PDB file of C-alpha atoms in Angstrom:
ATOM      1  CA  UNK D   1     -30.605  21.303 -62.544  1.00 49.00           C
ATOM      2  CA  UNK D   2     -27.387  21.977 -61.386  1.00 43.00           C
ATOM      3  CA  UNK D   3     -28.885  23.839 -57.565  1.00 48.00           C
ATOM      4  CA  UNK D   4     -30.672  20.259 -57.598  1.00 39.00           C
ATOM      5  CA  UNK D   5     -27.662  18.114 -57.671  1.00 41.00           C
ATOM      6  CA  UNK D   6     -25.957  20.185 -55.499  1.00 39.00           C
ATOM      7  CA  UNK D   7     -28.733  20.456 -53.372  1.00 40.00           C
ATOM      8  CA  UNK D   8     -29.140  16.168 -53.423  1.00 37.00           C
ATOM      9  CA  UNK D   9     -25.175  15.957 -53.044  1.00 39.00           C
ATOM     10  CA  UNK D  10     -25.423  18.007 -49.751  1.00 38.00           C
ATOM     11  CA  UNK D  11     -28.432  16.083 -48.371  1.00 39.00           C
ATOM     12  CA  UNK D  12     -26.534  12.701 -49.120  1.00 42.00           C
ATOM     13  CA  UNK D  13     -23.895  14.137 -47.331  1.00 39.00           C
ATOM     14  CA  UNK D  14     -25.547  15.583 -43.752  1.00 38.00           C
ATOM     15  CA  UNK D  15     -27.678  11.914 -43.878  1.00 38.00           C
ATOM     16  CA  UNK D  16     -24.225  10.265 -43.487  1.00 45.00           C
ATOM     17  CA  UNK D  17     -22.508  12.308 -41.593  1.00 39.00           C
ATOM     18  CA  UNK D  18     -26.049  12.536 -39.318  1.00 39.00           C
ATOM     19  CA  UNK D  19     -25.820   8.732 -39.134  1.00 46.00           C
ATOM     20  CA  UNK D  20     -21.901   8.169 -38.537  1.00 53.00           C
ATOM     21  CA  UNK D  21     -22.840  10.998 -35.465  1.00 58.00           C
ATOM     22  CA  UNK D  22     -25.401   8.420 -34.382  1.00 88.00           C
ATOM     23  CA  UNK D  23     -23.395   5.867 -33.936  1.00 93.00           C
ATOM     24  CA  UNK D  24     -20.757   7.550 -31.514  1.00 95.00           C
ATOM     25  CA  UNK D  25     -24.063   8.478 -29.363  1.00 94.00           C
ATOM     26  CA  UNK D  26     -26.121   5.673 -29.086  1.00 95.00           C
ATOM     27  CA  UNK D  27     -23.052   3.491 -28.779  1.00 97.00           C
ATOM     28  CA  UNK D  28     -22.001   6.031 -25.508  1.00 97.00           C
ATOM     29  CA  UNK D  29     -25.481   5.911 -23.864  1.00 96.00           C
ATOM     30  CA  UNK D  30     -25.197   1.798 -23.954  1.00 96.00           C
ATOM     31  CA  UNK D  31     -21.992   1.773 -22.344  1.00 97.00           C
ATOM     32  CA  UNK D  32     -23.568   4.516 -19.969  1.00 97.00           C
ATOM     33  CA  UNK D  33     -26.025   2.583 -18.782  1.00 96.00           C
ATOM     34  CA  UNK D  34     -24.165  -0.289 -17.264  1.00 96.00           C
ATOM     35  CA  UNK D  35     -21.912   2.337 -15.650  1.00 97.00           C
ATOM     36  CA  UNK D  36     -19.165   2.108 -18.705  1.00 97.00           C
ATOM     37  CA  UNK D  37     -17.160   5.599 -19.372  1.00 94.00           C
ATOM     38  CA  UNK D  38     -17.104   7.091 -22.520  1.00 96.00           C
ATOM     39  CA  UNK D  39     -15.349   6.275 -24.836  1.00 97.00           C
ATOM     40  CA  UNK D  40     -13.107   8.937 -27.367  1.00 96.00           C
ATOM     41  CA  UNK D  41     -13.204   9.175 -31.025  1.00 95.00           C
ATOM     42  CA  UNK D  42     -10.055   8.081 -33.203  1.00 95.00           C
ATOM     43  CA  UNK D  43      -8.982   9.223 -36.073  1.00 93.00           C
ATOM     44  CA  UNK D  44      -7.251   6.240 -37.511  1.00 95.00           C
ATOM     45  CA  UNK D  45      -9.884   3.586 -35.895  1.00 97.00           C
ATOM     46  CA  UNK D  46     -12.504   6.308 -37.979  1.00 96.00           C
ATOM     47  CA  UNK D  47     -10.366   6.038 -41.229  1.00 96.00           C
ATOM     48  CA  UNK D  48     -10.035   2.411 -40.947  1.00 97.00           C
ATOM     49  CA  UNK D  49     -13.381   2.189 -39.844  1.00 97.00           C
ATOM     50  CA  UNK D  50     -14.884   4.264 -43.010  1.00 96.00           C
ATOM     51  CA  UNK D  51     -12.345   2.308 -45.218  1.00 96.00           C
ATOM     52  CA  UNK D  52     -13.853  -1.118 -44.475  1.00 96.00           C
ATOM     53  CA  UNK D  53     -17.258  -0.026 -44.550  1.00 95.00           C
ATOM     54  CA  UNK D  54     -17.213   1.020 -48.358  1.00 94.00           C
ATOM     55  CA  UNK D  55     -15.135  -2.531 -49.177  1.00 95.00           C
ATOM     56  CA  UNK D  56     -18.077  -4.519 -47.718  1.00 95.00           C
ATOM     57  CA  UNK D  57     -20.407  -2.818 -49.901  1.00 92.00           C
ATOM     58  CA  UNK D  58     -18.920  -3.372 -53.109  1.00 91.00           C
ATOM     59  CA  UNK D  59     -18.326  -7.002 -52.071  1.00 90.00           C
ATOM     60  CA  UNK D  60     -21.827  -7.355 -50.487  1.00 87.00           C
ATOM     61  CA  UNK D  61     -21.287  -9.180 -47.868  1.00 87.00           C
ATOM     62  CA  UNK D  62     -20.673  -9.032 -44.389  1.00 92.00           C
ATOM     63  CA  UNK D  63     -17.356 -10.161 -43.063  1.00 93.00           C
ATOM     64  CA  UNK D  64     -14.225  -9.167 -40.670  1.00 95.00           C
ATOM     65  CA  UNK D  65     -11.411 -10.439 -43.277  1.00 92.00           C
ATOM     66  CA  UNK D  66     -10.875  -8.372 -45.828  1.00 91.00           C
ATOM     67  CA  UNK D  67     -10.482 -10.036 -49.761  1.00 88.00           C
ATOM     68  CA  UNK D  68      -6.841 -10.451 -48.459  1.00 92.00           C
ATOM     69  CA  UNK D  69      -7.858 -12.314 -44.834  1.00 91.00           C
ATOM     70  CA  UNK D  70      -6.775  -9.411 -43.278  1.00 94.00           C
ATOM     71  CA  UNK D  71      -8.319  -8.426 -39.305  1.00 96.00           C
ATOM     72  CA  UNK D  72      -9.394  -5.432 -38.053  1.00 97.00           C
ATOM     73  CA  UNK D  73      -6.030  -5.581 -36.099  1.00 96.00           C
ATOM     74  CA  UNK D  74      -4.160  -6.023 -39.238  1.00 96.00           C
ATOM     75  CA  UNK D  75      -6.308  -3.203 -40.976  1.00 96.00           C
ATOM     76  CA  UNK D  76      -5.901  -0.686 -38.188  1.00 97.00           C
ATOM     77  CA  UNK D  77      -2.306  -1.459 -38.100  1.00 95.00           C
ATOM     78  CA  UNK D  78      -1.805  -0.580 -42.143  1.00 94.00           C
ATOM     79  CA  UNK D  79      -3.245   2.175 -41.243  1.00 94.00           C
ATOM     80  CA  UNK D  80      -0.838   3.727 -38.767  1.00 94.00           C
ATOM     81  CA  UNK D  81      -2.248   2.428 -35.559  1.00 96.00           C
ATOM     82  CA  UNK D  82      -0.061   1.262 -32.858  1.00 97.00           C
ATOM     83  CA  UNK D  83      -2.694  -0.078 -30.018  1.00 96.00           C
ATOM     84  CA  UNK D  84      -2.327  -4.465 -29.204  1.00 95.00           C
ATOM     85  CA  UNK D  85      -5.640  -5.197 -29.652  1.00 96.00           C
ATOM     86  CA  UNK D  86      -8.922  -3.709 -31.701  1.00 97.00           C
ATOM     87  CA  UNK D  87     -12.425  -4.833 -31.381  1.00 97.00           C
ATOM     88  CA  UNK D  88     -14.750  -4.700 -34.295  1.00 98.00           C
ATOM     89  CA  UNK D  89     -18.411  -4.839 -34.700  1.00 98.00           C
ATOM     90  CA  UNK D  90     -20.196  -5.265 -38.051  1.00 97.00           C
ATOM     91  CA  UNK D  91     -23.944  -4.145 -39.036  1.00 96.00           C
ATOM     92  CA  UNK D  92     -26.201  -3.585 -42.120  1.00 94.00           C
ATOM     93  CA  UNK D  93     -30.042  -2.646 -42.368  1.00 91.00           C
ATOM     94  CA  UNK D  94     -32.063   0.236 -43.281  1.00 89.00           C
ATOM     95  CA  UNK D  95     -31.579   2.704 -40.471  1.00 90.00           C
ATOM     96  CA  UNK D  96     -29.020   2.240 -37.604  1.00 92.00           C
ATOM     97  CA  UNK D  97     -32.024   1.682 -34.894  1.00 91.00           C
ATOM     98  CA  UNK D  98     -32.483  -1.294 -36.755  1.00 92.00           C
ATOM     99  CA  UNK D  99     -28.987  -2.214 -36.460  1.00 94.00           C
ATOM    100  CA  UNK D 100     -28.208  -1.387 -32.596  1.00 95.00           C
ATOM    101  CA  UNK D 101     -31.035  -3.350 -31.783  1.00 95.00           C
ATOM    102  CA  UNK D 102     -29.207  -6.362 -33.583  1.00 96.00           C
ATOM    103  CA  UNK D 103     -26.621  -5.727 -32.061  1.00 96.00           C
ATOM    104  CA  UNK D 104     -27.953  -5.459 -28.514  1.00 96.00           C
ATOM    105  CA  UNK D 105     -29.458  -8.567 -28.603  1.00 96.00           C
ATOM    106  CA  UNK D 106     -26.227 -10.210 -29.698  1.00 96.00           C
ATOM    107  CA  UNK D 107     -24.529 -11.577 -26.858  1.00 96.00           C
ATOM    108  CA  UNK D 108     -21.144 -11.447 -28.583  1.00 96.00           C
ATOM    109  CA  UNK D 109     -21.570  -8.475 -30.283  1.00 97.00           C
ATOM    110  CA  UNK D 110     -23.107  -6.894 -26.716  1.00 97.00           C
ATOM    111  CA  UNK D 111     -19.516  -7.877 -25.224  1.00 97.00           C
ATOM    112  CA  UNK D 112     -17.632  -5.996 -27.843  1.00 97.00           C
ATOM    113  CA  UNK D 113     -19.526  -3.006 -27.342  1.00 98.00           C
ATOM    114  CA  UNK D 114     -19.643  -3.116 -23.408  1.00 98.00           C
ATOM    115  CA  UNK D 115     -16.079  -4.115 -22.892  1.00 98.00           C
ATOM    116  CA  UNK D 116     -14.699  -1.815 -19.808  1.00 97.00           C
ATOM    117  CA  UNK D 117     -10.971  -1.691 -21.017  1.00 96.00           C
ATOM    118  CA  UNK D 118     -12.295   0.466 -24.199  1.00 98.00           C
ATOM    119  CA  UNK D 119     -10.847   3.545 -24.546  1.00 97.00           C
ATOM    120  CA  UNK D 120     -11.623   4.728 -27.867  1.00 97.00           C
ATOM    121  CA  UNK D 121     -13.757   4.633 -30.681  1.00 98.00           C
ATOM    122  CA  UNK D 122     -14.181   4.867 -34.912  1.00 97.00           C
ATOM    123  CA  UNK D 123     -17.301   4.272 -37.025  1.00 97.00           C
ATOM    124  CA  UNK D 124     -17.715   4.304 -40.378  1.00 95.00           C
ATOM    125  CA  UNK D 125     -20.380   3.715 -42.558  1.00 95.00           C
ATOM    126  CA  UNK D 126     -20.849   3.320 -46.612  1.00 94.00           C
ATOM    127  CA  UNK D 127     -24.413   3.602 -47.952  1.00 91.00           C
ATOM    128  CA  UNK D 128     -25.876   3.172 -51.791  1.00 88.00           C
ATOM    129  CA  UNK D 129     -29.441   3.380 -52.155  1.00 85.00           C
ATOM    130  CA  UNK D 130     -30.554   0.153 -50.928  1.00 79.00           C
ATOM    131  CA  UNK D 131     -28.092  -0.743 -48.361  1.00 86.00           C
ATOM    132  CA  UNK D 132     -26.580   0.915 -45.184  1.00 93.00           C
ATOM    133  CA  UNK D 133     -23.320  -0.967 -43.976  1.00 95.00           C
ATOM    134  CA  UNK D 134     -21.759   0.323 -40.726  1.00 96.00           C
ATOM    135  CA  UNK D 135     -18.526  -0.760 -39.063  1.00 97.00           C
ATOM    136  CA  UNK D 136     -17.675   0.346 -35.359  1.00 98.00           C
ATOM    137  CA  UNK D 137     -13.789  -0.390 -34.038  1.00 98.00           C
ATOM    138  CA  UNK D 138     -12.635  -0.088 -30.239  1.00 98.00           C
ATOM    139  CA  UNK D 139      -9.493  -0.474 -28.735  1.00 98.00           C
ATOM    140  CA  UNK D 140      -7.727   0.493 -25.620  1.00 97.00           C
ATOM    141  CA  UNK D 141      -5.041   3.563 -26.014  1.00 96.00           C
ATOM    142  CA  UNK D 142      -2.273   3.870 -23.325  1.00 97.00           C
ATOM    143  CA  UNK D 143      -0.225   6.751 -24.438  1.00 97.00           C
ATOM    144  CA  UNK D 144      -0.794  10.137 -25.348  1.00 94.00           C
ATOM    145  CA  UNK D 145       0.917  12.465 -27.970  1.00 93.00           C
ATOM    146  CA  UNK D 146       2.747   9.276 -29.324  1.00 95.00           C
ATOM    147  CA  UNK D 147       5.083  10.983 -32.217  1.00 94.00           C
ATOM    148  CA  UNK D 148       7.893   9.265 -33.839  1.00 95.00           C
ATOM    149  CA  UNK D 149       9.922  11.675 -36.391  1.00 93.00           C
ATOM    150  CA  UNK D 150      12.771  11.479 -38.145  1.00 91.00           C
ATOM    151  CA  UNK D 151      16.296  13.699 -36.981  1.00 88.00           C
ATOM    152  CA  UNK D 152      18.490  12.898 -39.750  1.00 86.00           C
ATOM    153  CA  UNK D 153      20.307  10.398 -37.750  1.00 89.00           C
ATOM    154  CA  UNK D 154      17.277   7.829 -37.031  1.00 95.00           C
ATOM    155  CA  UNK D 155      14.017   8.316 -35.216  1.00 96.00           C
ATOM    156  CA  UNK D 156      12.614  10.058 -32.172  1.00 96.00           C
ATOM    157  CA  UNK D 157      10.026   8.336 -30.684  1.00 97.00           C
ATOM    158  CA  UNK D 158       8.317  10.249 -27.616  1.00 97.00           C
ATOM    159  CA  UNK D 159       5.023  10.681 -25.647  1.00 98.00           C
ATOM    160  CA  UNK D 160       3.346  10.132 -22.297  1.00 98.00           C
ATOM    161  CA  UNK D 161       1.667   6.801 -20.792  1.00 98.00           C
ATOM    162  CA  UNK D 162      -1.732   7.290 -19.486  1.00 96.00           C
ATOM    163  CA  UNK D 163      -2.499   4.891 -16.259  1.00 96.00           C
ATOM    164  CA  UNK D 164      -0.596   6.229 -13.797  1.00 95.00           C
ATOM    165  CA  UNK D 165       0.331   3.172 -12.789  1.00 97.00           C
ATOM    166  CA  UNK D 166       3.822   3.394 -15.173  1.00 98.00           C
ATOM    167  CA  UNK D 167       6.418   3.374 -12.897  1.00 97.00           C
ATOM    168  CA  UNK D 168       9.071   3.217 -15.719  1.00 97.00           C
ATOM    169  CA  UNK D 169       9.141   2.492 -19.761  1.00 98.00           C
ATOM    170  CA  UNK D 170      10.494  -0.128 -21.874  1.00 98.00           C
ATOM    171  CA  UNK D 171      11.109  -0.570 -25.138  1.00 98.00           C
ATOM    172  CA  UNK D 172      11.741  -4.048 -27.077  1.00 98.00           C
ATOM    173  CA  UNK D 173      14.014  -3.071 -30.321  1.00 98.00           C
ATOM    174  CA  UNK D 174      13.878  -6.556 -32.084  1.00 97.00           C
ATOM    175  CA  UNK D 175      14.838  -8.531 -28.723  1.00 95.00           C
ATOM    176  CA  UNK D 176      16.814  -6.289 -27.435  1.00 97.00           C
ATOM    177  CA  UNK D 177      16.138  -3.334 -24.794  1.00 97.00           C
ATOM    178  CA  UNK D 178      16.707   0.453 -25.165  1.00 97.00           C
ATOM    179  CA  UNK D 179      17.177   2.973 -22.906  1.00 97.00           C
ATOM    180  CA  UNK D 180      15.206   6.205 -22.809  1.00 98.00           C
ATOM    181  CA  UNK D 181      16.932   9.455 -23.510  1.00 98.00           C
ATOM    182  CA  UNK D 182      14.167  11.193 -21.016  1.00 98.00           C
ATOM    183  CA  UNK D 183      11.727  10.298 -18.831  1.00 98.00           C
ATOM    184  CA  UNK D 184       9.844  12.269 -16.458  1.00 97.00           C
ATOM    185  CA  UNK D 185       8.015  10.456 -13.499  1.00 95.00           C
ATOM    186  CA  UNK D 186       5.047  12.799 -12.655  1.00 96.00           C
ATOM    187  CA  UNK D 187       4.074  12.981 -16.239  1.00 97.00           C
ATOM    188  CA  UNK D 188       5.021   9.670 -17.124  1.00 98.00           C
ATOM    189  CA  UNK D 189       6.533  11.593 -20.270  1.00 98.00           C
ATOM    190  CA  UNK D 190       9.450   9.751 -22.105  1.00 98.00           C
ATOM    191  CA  UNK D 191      11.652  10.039 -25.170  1.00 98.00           C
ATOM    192  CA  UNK D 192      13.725   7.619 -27.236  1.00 98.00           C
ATOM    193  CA  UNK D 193      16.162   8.105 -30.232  1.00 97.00           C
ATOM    194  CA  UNK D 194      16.459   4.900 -32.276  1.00 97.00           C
ATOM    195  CA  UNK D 195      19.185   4.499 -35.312  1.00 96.00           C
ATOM    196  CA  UNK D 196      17.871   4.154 -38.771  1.00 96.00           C
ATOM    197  CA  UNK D 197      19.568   0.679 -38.505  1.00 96.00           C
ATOM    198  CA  UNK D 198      16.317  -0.047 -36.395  1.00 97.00           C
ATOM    199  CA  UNK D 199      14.302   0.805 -39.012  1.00 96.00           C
ATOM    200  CA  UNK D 200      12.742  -2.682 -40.296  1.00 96.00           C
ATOM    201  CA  UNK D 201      12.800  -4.117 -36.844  1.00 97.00           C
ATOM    202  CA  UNK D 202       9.480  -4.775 -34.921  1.00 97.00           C
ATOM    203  CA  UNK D 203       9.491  -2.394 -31.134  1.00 98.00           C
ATOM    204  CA  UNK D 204       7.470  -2.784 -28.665  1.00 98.00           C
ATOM    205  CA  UNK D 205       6.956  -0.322 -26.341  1.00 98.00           C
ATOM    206  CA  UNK D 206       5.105  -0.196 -22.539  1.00 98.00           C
ATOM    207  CA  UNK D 207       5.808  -0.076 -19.028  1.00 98.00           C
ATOM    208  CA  UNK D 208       6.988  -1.719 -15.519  1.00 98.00           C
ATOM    209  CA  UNK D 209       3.983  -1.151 -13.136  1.00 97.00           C
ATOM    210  CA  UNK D 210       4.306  -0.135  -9.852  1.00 95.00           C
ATOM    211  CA  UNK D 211       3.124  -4.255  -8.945  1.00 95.00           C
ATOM    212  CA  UNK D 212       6.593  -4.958 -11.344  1.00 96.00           C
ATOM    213  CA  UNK D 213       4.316  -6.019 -13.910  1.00 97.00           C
ATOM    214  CA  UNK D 214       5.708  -5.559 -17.644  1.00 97.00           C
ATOM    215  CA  UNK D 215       2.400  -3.702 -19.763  1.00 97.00           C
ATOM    216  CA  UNK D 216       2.940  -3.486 -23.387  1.00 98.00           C
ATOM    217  CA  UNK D 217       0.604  -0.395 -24.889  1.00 98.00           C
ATOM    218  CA  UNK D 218       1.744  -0.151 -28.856  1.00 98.00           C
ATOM    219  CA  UNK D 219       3.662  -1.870 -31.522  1.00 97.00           C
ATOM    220  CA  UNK D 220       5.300  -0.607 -34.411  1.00 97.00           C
ATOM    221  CA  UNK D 221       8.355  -0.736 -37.653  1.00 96.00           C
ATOM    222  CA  UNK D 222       9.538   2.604 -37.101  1.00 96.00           C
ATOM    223  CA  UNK D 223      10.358   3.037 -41.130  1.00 93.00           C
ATOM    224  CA  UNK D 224       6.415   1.895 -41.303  1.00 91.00           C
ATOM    225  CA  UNK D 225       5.134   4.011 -38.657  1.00 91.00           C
ATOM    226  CA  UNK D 226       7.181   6.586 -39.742  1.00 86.00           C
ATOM    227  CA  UNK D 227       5.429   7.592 -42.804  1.00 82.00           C
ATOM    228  CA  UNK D 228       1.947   8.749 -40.917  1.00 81.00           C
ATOM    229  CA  UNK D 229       3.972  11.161 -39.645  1.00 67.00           C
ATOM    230  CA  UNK D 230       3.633  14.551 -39.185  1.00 56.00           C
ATOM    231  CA  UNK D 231       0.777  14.347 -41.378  1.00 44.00           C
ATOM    232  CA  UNK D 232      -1.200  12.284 -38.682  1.00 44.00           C
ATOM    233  CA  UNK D 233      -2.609  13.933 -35.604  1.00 46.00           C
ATOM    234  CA  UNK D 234      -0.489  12.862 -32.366  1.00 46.00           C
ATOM    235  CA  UNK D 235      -3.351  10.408 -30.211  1.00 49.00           C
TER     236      UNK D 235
END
């Protein structure tokens, strides 16, 4: 009896994680087909992603607020993330052909999924036995190896922009501007130190393009943000 359960457990198990796999794939060929790259996996849009899933099944319904009227934004944001803007696509049905065939013939839900500016990609999905709920976040990521960690005097925030369009970085401590401590112009690598008296205040951090546009790629408390870190994997 016991083999059996363990046996059921691990088949449960390699169906979801089968399925979740699914999703990442079938999700990259539609994008491939009208020319779209492909898009990389997150690990906090995944988290958030799995998270929400399992709350719409014990409510049993389908919705993008939470029992709190929280977004996907808002969710993604408890959750350490730092990106201005999330996408979020909802489905639920026996198998996931089922469901990406819903949600091709969606118009709205089409225009999520094939949005060029996508970067990056979490799914999650929560199953009992007569219900299948998957949840699929995008969002666009602009900076690499973004780590902020505490020195015993306040914060380090550093990392390096991706479009190689930065021509120099900003950052927006409350309303007023810091200076970098370092920043490197062929990596686009830079490095702040902000005081612990900046701890509760709301930074914003991006770029001046080379057009002298200003491009802001994350947002963040540092004494929220903070606490993902190290634990969390640099993105």
């Amino acid at each position: 009896m016991k083999r059996l359960i363990l046996t059921l457990t691990f088949l449960l198990i390699f169906i979801r994680l089968f399925s979740d796999e699914n999703v990442y794939l079938q999700i990259n060929r539609l994008r491939e087909k009208s020319g779209l790259k492909e898009l990389k996996r997150d690990s906090v849009l995944t988290a958030t992603a799995s998270g929400y899933a399992g709350v719409l099944l014990t409510r049993n319904r389908l919705s993008h607020r939470d029992p709190i009227q929280r977004t996907a934004l808002d969710r993604f944001r408890a959750n350490g993330g730092t990106s201005t803007i999330v996408g979020e696509i909802i489905g639920s049905g026996p198998d996931l052909g089922q469901v990406m065939q819903a949600w091709e013939d969606s118009n709205q839900h089409l225009e999520v999924i094939l949005k060029p500016n996508w970067t990056h990609i979490g799914a999650g999905l929560a199953s009992d036995p007569g219900r299948r709920i998957w949840v699929v976040l995008f969002t666009i990521n602009r900076v690499e190896n973004l780590r902020l960690l505490e020195n015993g005097e306040g914060y380090i925030l550093s990392g390096s922009f991706i479009p190689d369009e930065a021509e120099q970085p900003i950052l927006l401590s409350g309303i007023s501007g810091i200076e970098p401590t370092a920043w490197q112009n062929q990596s686009r690598s830079f490095q702040y130190r902000l005081p612990y008296s900046a701890a509760k205040l709301y930074h914003r951090l991006g770029y001046i393009s080379r057009e002298g546009q200003i491009k802001i790629t994350d947002v963040f408390y540092p004494d929220r943000l903070a606490t993902f870190f190290p634990g969390m994997e640099p993105r």
